[in-house]
Coordinates of C-alpha atoms and ligand atoms in Angstrom, one line a residue:
M14 CA 0.0 0.3 0.1
S15 CA 1.3 3.4 -0.9
E16 CA 2.0 6.4 1.3
E17 CA -0.1 8.3 -0.8
K18 CA -3.1 5.9 0.4
I19 CA -2.4 6.3 3.9
A20 CA -2.7 10.0 3.6
G21 CA -5.7 9.6 2.5
Y22 CA -9.0 10.2 3.9
G23 CA -11.4 8.3 6.4
L24 CA -11.7 4.3 5.4
S25 CA -8.7 4.8 3.0
K26 CA -6.7 6.1 5.4
A27 CA -7.7 3.3 8.1
E28 CA -6.8 0.7 5.7
G29 CA -3.4 2.3 5.0
L30 CA -2.7 2.7 8.3
Y31 CA -3.9 -1.0 9.1
W32 CA -1.7 -2.4 6.5
N33 CA 1.3 -0.3 7.1
Y34 CA 0.9 -0.8 11.0
G35 CA 3.2 2.0 12.9
V36 CA 4.2 3.6 10.1
R37 CA 2.9 7.2 11.3
V38 CA 4.9 6.9 14.6
K39 CA 8.0 6.2 12.7
E40 CA 7.5 9.1 10.6
L41 CA 7.0 11.4 14.2
K42 CA 10.0 9.4 15.6
E43 CA 11.9 10.7 12.7
Q44 CA 10.9 14.1 13.7
G45 CA 12.2 13.6 17.1
Q46 CA 9.3 12.6 19.1
K47 CA 9.7 9.2 21.8
V48 CA 7.5 5.9 21.1
I49 CA 6.7 3.7 23.9
A50 CA 5.5 0.1 23.1
Y51 CA 3.3 -1.4 25.2
V52 CA 0.9 -4.9 25.0
C53 CA -2.6 -5.8 26.2
A54 CA -5.5 -3.0 27.6
L55 CA -4.6 -2.7 30.9
V56 CA -1.4 0.0 30.4
P57 CA -2.7 3.4 31.4
L58 CA -2.0 4.7 27.9
E59 CA -3.0 8.5 29.5
I60 CA 0.4 8.6 31.7
I61 CA 2.5 7.7 28.5
A62 CA 1.3 10.3 26.6
A63 CA 0.9 13.3 29.3
A64 CA 4.6 12.4 29.7
G65 CA 4.9 13.7 26.1
F66 CA 5.4 10.0 24.3
I67 CA 3.4 8.0 21.8
P68 CA 2.0 4.7 22.9
L69 CA 2.1 2.0 20.5
R70 CA 0.3 -1.0 21.0
I71 CA 2.8 -4.3 19.7
R72 CA 1.1 -6.6 17.7
G73 CA 1.6 -10.1 16.6
D74 CA 1.4 -11.3 13.1
V75 CA -0.9 -14.1 12.1
N76 CA 0.9 -14.4 8.7
E77 CA 4.2 -14.4 10.5
P78 CA 5.8 -18.3 11.8
I79 CA 7.0 -17.9 15.4
T80 CA 10.7 -18.7 15.0
K81 CA 13.2 -16.6 16.6
G82 CA 10.5 -15.8 19.7
D83 CA 10.8 -19.7 20.6
V84 CA 14.5 -19.6 21.4
N85 CA 13.6 -17.6 24.9
L86 CA 9.9 -18.7 25.2
E87 CA 8.2 -21.7 26.2
T88 CA 6.4 -22.9 23.2
I89 CA 2.9 -24.1 25.3
A90 CA 2.0 -20.8 26.1
C91 CA -0.3 -18.1 24.6
P92 CA 0.3 -18.1 20.7
Y93 CA -0.6 -14.3 20.8
A94 CA 1.9 -13.4 23.3
R95 CA 4.4 -15.6 21.6
S96 CA 3.6 -14.1 18.2
C97 CA 4.0 -10.6 19.9
F98 CA 7.5 -11.4 21.2
D99 CA 8.6 -13.2 18.1
V100 CA 7.8 -10.3 15.6
S101 CA 9.4 -7.9 18.3
V102 CA 12.7 -10.0 18.6
K103 CA 12.8 -10.0 14.7
G104 CA 13.1 -6.3 15.2
R105 CA 9.7 -4.7 14.3
Y106 CA 9.5 -2.5 17.0
S107 CA 13.2 -1.6 17.4
F108 CA 12.6 1.8 16.7
C109 CA 10.6 2.1 19.7
D110 CA 12.2 4.1 22.9
G111 CA 10.8 2.1 25.5
L112 CA 8.4 -1.0 26.7
A113 CA 5.6 -1.1 29.1
I114 CA 4.7 -4.3 30.2
P115 CA 1.3 -4.9 32.4
H116 CA 0.3 -8.0 34.8
S117 CA -2.2 -9.2 32.7
C118 CA -2.0 -13.2 32.7
D119 CA 0.7 -15.3 33.3
S120 CA 1.9 -15.4 29.5
I121 CA 2.4 -11.7 29.8
A122 CA 3.8 -11.1 33.0
R123 CA 5.9 -14.2 34.0
T124 CA 7.8 -13.2 30.9
Y125 CA 8.5 -9.3 31.4
S126 CA 12.2 -10.4 32.5
V127 CA 12.7 -12.0 29.0
W128 CA 11.3 -9.0 27.3
R129 CA 13.2 -6.7 28.9
Y130 CA 16.5 -8.5 28.9
V131 CA 16.1 -9.8 25.2
L132 CA 14.8 -6.4 23.4
D133 CA 17.2 -4.2 25.9
F134 CA 14.8 -0.9 25.1
P135 CA 16.5 2.1 26.6
Y136 CA 13.2 2.2 29.3
S137 CA 11.1 -0.4 30.2
H138 CA 8.5 -0.9 32.9
F139 CA 6.0 -3.5 34.1
V140 CA 2.8 -2.1 35.5
N141 CA 1.6 -4.2 38.4
V142 CA -2.2 -4.8 37.8
P143 CA -4.2 -7.2 40.7
H144 CA -6.1 -9.7 40.1
T145 CA -9.4 -8.2 42.1
A146 CA -10.8 -5.2 42.3
N147 CA -11.7 -4.3 45.9
G148 CA -10.8 -1.4 48.2
S149 CA -7.6 -2.4 49.1
S150 CA -6.3 -3.5 45.8
L151 CA -7.4 -0.2 44.1
D152 CA -5.0 1.5 46.8
F153 CA -2.3 -0.8 45.7
F154 CA -2.7 0.0 41.8
R155 CA -3.5 3.6 42.6
A156 CA 0.1 3.5 43.9
D157 CA 1.5 1.6 41.5
I158 CA 0.6 4.0 38.5
E159 CA 2.0 6.5 40.7
N160 CA 5.4 4.8 40.4
F161 CA 4.7 4.6 36.4
R162 CA 4.2 8.0 36.1
K163 CA 7.7 8.8 38.3
S164 CA 9.4 6.4 36.2
L165 CA 8.3 7.9 33.0
E166 CA 9.1 11.3 34.4
Q167 CA 12.6 10.6 35.2
F168 CA 13.0 8.9 31.4
A169 CA 11.4 11.9 29.6
N170 CA 13.2 14.3 32.0
K171 CA 10.3 16.2 32.7
K172 CA 7.3 16.6 35.4
I173 CA 3.9 15.3 34.4
S174 CA 1.3 17.5 35.7
D175 CA -2.1 16.9 37.2
S176 CA -3.4 19.0 34.3
D177 CA -1.5 17.0 31.7
L178 CA -3.0 14.2 32.8
A179 CA -6.5 15.5 32.8
H180 CA -6.0 16.9 29.6
Y181 CA -5.0 13.2 28.3
V182 CA -7.8 11.7 30.1
E183 CA -10.2 13.9 28.2
L184 CA -8.7 13.2 24.6
Y185 CA -8.8 9.4 25.4
N186 CA -12.7 9.6 26.8
E187 CA -13.0 11.6 23.5
N188 CA -11.4 8.8 21.3
R189 CA -13.6 6.0 23.6
R190 CA -16.8 8.2 22.8
K191 CA -16.0 8.6 19.0
V192 CA -15.2 4.7 18.7
R193 CA -18.8 3.8 20.4
A194 CA -20.5 6.3 18.0
L195 CA -19.3 4.0 15.3
Y196 CA -20.7 1.2 16.9
E197 CA -23.6 2.5 16.9
L198 CA -24.0 2.4 13.1
R199 CA -24.0 -1.5 13.9
R200 CA -26.9 -1.6 15.5
Q201 CA -29.0 -1.1 12.6
D202 CA -29.9 -3.9 10.2
P203 CA -28.3 -4.5 8.2
P204 CA -25.5 -2.8 10.0
L205 CA -23.8 0.3 8.3
L206 CA -20.1 -0.8 9.4
A207 CA -18.8 -4.9 8.5
G208 CA -16.7 -6.4 11.6
S209 CA -13.9 -7.0 9.5
E210 CA -13.8 -3.1 8.4
M211 CA -14.5 -2.2 12.3
I212 CA -11.1 -4.0 13.5
K213 CA -9.0 -2.4 11.0
I214 CA -10.5 0.9 11.9
L215 CA -9.4 0.4 15.7
L216 CA -5.8 -1.2 14.9
A217 CA -5.2 2.0 12.8
C218 CA -6.0 4.1 15.7
L219 CA -4.1 2.0 18.4
S220 CA -0.7 2.8 15.9
L221 CA -1.8 7.0 16.2
P222 CA -1.4 9.6 18.8
V223 CA -4.7 10.1 20.3
Q224 CA -5.4 13.4 18.8
E225 CA -5.0 12.2 15.2
A226 CA -7.1 9.0 16.0
N227 CA -9.7 11.4 17.0
Q228 CA -9.7 13.2 13.7
L229 CA -9.2 9.9 11.8
L230 CA -12.7 8.7 13.8
I231 CA -14.0 11.8 12.8
E232 CA -13.5 11.1 9.1
V233 CA -14.6 7.5 9.2
H234 CA -17.8 8.2 11.0
E235 CA -19.0 11.1 8.5
E236 CA -18.2 8.4 5.8
I237 CA -19.7 5.7 6.8
S238 CA -22.9 7.7 7.9
G239 CA -23.3 9.2 4.5
R240 CA -23.0 5.4 2.8
K241 CA -25.5 5.2 0.2
E242 CA -24.9 1.2 -0.5
N243 CA -22.4 -0.6 1.2
G244 CA -23.4 -4.2 -0.3
I245 CA -24.2 -5.4 3.4
K246 CA -27.3 -7.3 3.3
K247 CA -29.6 -8.6 6.3
L248 CA -28.3 -11.4 7.7
P249 CA -27.9 -13.2 10.8
R250 CA -26.5 -11.3 13.4
I251 CA -22.9 -12.3 15.1
M252 CA -21.3 -11.3 18.2
V253 CA -17.6 -12.2 18.5
F254 CA -16.1 -12.8 22.4
G255 CA -12.3 -13.5 23.0
S256 CA -9.1 -11.5 23.7
T257 CA -6.9 -9.8 21.8
I258 CA -8.1 -11.0 18.2
D259 CA -6.6 -8.7 15.8
N260 CA -6.7 -10.7 12.7
P261 CA -9.8 -9.3 9.9
A262 CA -9.6 -12.4 8.1
F263 CA -11.4 -14.1 11.0
M264 CA -14.2 -11.8 11.0
S265 CA -13.9 -11.8 7.1
L266 CA -14.7 -15.3 7.3
I267 CA -17.6 -15.0 9.3
E268 CA -19.1 -12.6 7.1
E269 CA -18.1 -14.5 3.8
S270 CA -20.1 -17.6 5.4
G271 CA -23.4 -15.8 5.5
A272 CA -23.8 -13.2 9.0
N273 CA -22.8 -10.1 10.2
V274 CA -20.2 -9.5 12.7
V275 CA -22.6 -6.9 14.8
V276 CA -20.6 -6.4 17.9
D277 CA -17.8 -7.7 19.6
N278 CA -16.6 -8.4 23.3
L279 CA -13.0 -8.2 22.6
C280 CA -9.8 -6.2 23.5
I281 CA -9.4 -4.9 20.3
G282 CA -12.8 -3.8 20.6
T283 CA -15.6 -3.3 23.2
R284 CA -13.5 -4.4 26.4
E285 CA -10.8 -1.8 25.4
F286 CA -12.5 1.1 23.9
W287 CA -15.6 1.4 25.9
P288 CA -14.9 2.1 29.5
Q289 CA -14.4 5.8 30.1
T290 CA -12.1 7.1 32.6
P291 CA -14.2 9.0 35.3
I292 CA -13.1 12.7 35.9
T293 CA -11.6 13.0 39.3
A294 CA -9.9 15.5 41.4
D295 CA -6.8 13.8 41.2
P296 CA -6.6 12.1 37.7
L297 CA -4.6 9.1 38.7
D298 CA -7.7 8.4 41.0
G299 CA -9.8 8.0 37.9
I300 CA -7.2 6.2 35.9
A301 CA -6.5 3.8 38.6
D302 CA -10.4 3.0 38.5
R303 CA -10.8 2.8 34.8
Y304 CA -8.1 0.4 34.3
L305 CA -8.4 -2.2 37.1
K306 CA -12.5 -1.9 37.5
R307 CA -13.9 -1.2 34.2
I308 CA -12.0 -3.1 31.9
N309 CA -14.1 -6.3 32.3
C310 CA -11.2 -8.9 31.3
P311 CA -11.5 -12.5 33.0
R312 CA -8.0 -11.9 34.5
T313 CA -9.3 -9.3 37.0
C314 CA -11.5 -11.4 39.2
K315 CA -14.8 -10.0 39.9
E316 CA -15.7 -11.4 43.7
R317 CA -19.0 -13.5 44.5
K318 CA -20.7 -11.3 47.1
E319 CA -22.5 -13.0 49.9
G320 CA -25.5 -14.3 49.5
E321 CA -25.3 -14.4 45.6
T322 CA -26.7 -17.0 43.7
F323 CA -25.0 -18.8 40.6
A324 CA -27.3 -17.0 38.6
D325 CA -26.6 -13.4 40.2
D326 CA -22.6 -14.5 39.9
L327 CA -23.0 -15.1 36.1
E328 CA -24.8 -11.8 35.7
S329 CA -22.5 -9.8 37.6
R330 CA -19.5 -11.3 35.7
F331 CA -20.8 -11.7 32.2
G332 CA -23.6 -8.8 32.4
D333 CA -21.8 -6.9 29.9
M334 CA -22.2 -9.5 27.5
G335 CA -26.0 -10.0 27.8
A336 CA -26.5 -5.9 27.5
L337 CA -24.7 -6.4 23.9
I338 CA -26.6 -9.3 23.4
R339 CA -29.7 -7.2 23.7
D340 CA -28.7 -3.9 22.4
Y341 CA -27.1 -5.1 19.0
A342 CA -30.1 -7.9 18.7
V343 CA -27.5 -10.7 18.5
D344 CA -28.8 -13.9 16.8
G345 CA -25.8 -16.4 18.0
V346 CA -22.2 -15.6 19.5
I347 CA -18.9 -17.3 18.8
L348 CA -16.3 -17.8 21.5
Y349 CA -13.0 -18.0 19.9
I350 CA -10.3 -18.5 22.5
Y351 CA -6.4 -19.1 21.5
K352 CA -4.8 -22.3 22.9
Y353 CA -3.4 -21.9 26.0
C354 CA -5.2 -18.9 27.3
D355 CA -5.9 -19.7 30.8
P356 CA -8.0 -16.5 32.0
F357 CA -10.1 -16.6 28.9
G358 CA -10.3 -20.6 28.7
F359 CA -10.8 -21.2 32.3
E360 CA -14.3 -19.7 32.2
I361 CA -15.6 -20.7 29.1
P362 CA -18.0 -23.2 30.8
A363 CA -19.4 -20.1 32.9
R364 CA -19.8 -18.2 29.9
K365 CA -21.5 -20.9 28.1
A366 CA -24.3 -21.1 30.9
Y367 CA -24.9 -18.0 31.2
L368 CA -25.6 -17.8 27.2
E369 CA -27.9 -20.5 27.9
S370 CA -29.5 -18.5 30.3
L371 CA -29.8 -16.0 27.9
N372 CA -31.2 -18.8 24.9
V373 CA -28.4 -17.7 22.4
P374 CA -26.8 -20.1 20.3
V375 CA -23.1 -20.3 21.0
L376 CA -20.2 -21.7 18.8
Y377 CA -16.6 -22.3 20.8
I378 CA -13.6 -22.1 18.9
E379 CA -10.2 -22.7 20.5
D380 CA -7.8 -21.7 17.9
E381 CA -3.9 -20.8 17.0
Y382 CA -2.9 -17.6 16.4
S383 CA -2.3 -17.8 12.7
A384 CA -3.9 -17.3 9.0
G385 CA -3.0 -20.8 8.2
T386 CA -5.7 -22.2 10.8
I387 CA -8.5 -19.7 9.5
G388 CA -9.9 -21.4 6.6
S389 CA -10.2 -24.8 8.4
L390 CA -12.9 -22.9 10.5
R391 CA -15.1 -22.2 7.6
T392 CA -17.2 -25.6 7.9
R393 CA -17.8 -25.2 11.7
I394 CA -18.9 -21.5 11.2
Q395 CA -21.0 -22.4 8.3
A396 CA -22.9 -25.1 10.4
F397 CA -23.4 -22.9 13.2
L398 CA -25.1 -20.4 10.9
E399 CA -27.3 -22.9 9.7
V400 CA -28.4 -23.8 13.1
I401 CA -29.5 -20.1 13.9
E402 CA -31.1 -19.6 10.0
Ligands
SF4_16 S1 -4.4 -13.8 24.5 FE1 -4.8 -14.9 27.0 S2 -3.0 -16.0 27.5 FE2 -2.9 -14.3 25.4 S3 -2.3 -12.6 26.1 FE3 -4.3 -12.2 25.9 S4 -5.0 -13.2 28.2 FE4 -2.9 -13.8 28.1

C-alpha cells in the first residue's frame, strides 16, 4: 500500500494505517518524538501520553511463523503473546524507545524479564495490575501507577502535571466516545459498517497519537454515516467474544459464511474502547479506577458477594455481554479463544452457562494465532450459521 493511500481520508486512510502498522509513529519518531511500545489493554495510555511519548500497541502477526521468539519463550504458552514477542525480537518495534508491560496474564507477566532482557530498550516498566478489584487492590494499583508516572518522568526528564494528565484523560475519553459512535452505526439491520472494517479502524487508531486517532474517527464516521450502498445485506447477527483478536480475516470468514459481525466483546473492541476514565480531582484516581475496575477482562476476578446465587454471579461477571446481545439484537455468539489462554479458557463453562440462560446459540472455537488455521474453521462456522437460520 502506498504512502499516498495512507495520506488519504477516512476508511482508506485507516486501511493504509492498518496495512502499514506503525508507519505514522515511525514518521513522528524521525521528527524527534519518542515512542513507548506496550501490550494489552491494561497499560494506562493517558500517563504515557502525558509524559510526552506516543504509545504504540504491539501486535503479533498471524502471517509470520514464530521462529526466533521460541528460542526464549516456552512453546506451550499463549500463541498471541509468543507472536508479539517473536516479531519484536525480529526488530519490528526496534525503532521504539521503551516498553511497558502490564501484569495481564501469566503468559505476559511471567515473561516480562525475558522481554526486557532480550529487547533491551532504553526504558522498560512493568505495570503491576492486581487480579482483584476490591478497595485495597485499588489502593495498591493507585500507588503502582504513581510509580509508573515517576519512572516516565525520569525517562522523559520532565514532570507530569495533574493538568497534563487531565488533558489526556479527556482526549482518550473523547477517543472512546468516538469509537462508540461508530459501533452505533452497527446497530441497525443491516449494519452500516462490517466487523472486518471495524477491526482495521481500531487497529489504525492504536497506531496513532490520540489526537490523530480522534481526527481519523471523525472522518470515518462522516464517511460511513453518509454511505448509500455498502453491499451489506440483512443476515444473522453475530457477536464475537475473545481476547486480542487482531486478524480481520477471522471477521471476514464469518461475514463470507453468511452473517454480519455486529458487535464484539474483545480487547481490540468494546472491552478496551468502551470504558471511560472517570473525571476525578486527582486524575490518577480515575485512571486507576478505569484500568482496574472498568475493563471487564477475565484476568481480573470479580469476587462473588455474600448471598449471591450462581445466576447472580454470572450476571455480575458477564452482564456486559448480555447487554450487548440485547442492544445489538445478536442472534448467535462465537467464543474464540487462543490455545493456552488460561484466563479466558477457564471461564468458558460459566460463560456458556450464562449464554444458555439467555437462549443464545453459541459456537466455541479454540485456535492458534495463525492465518494458516483460519480456513479450517469455515465448515464449523457455516454449520453454526445453519443452526441459527
Ligand atoms: S490471549 Fe490470553 S494468554 Fe494470551 S495474552 Fe491475552 S489473556 Fe494472556
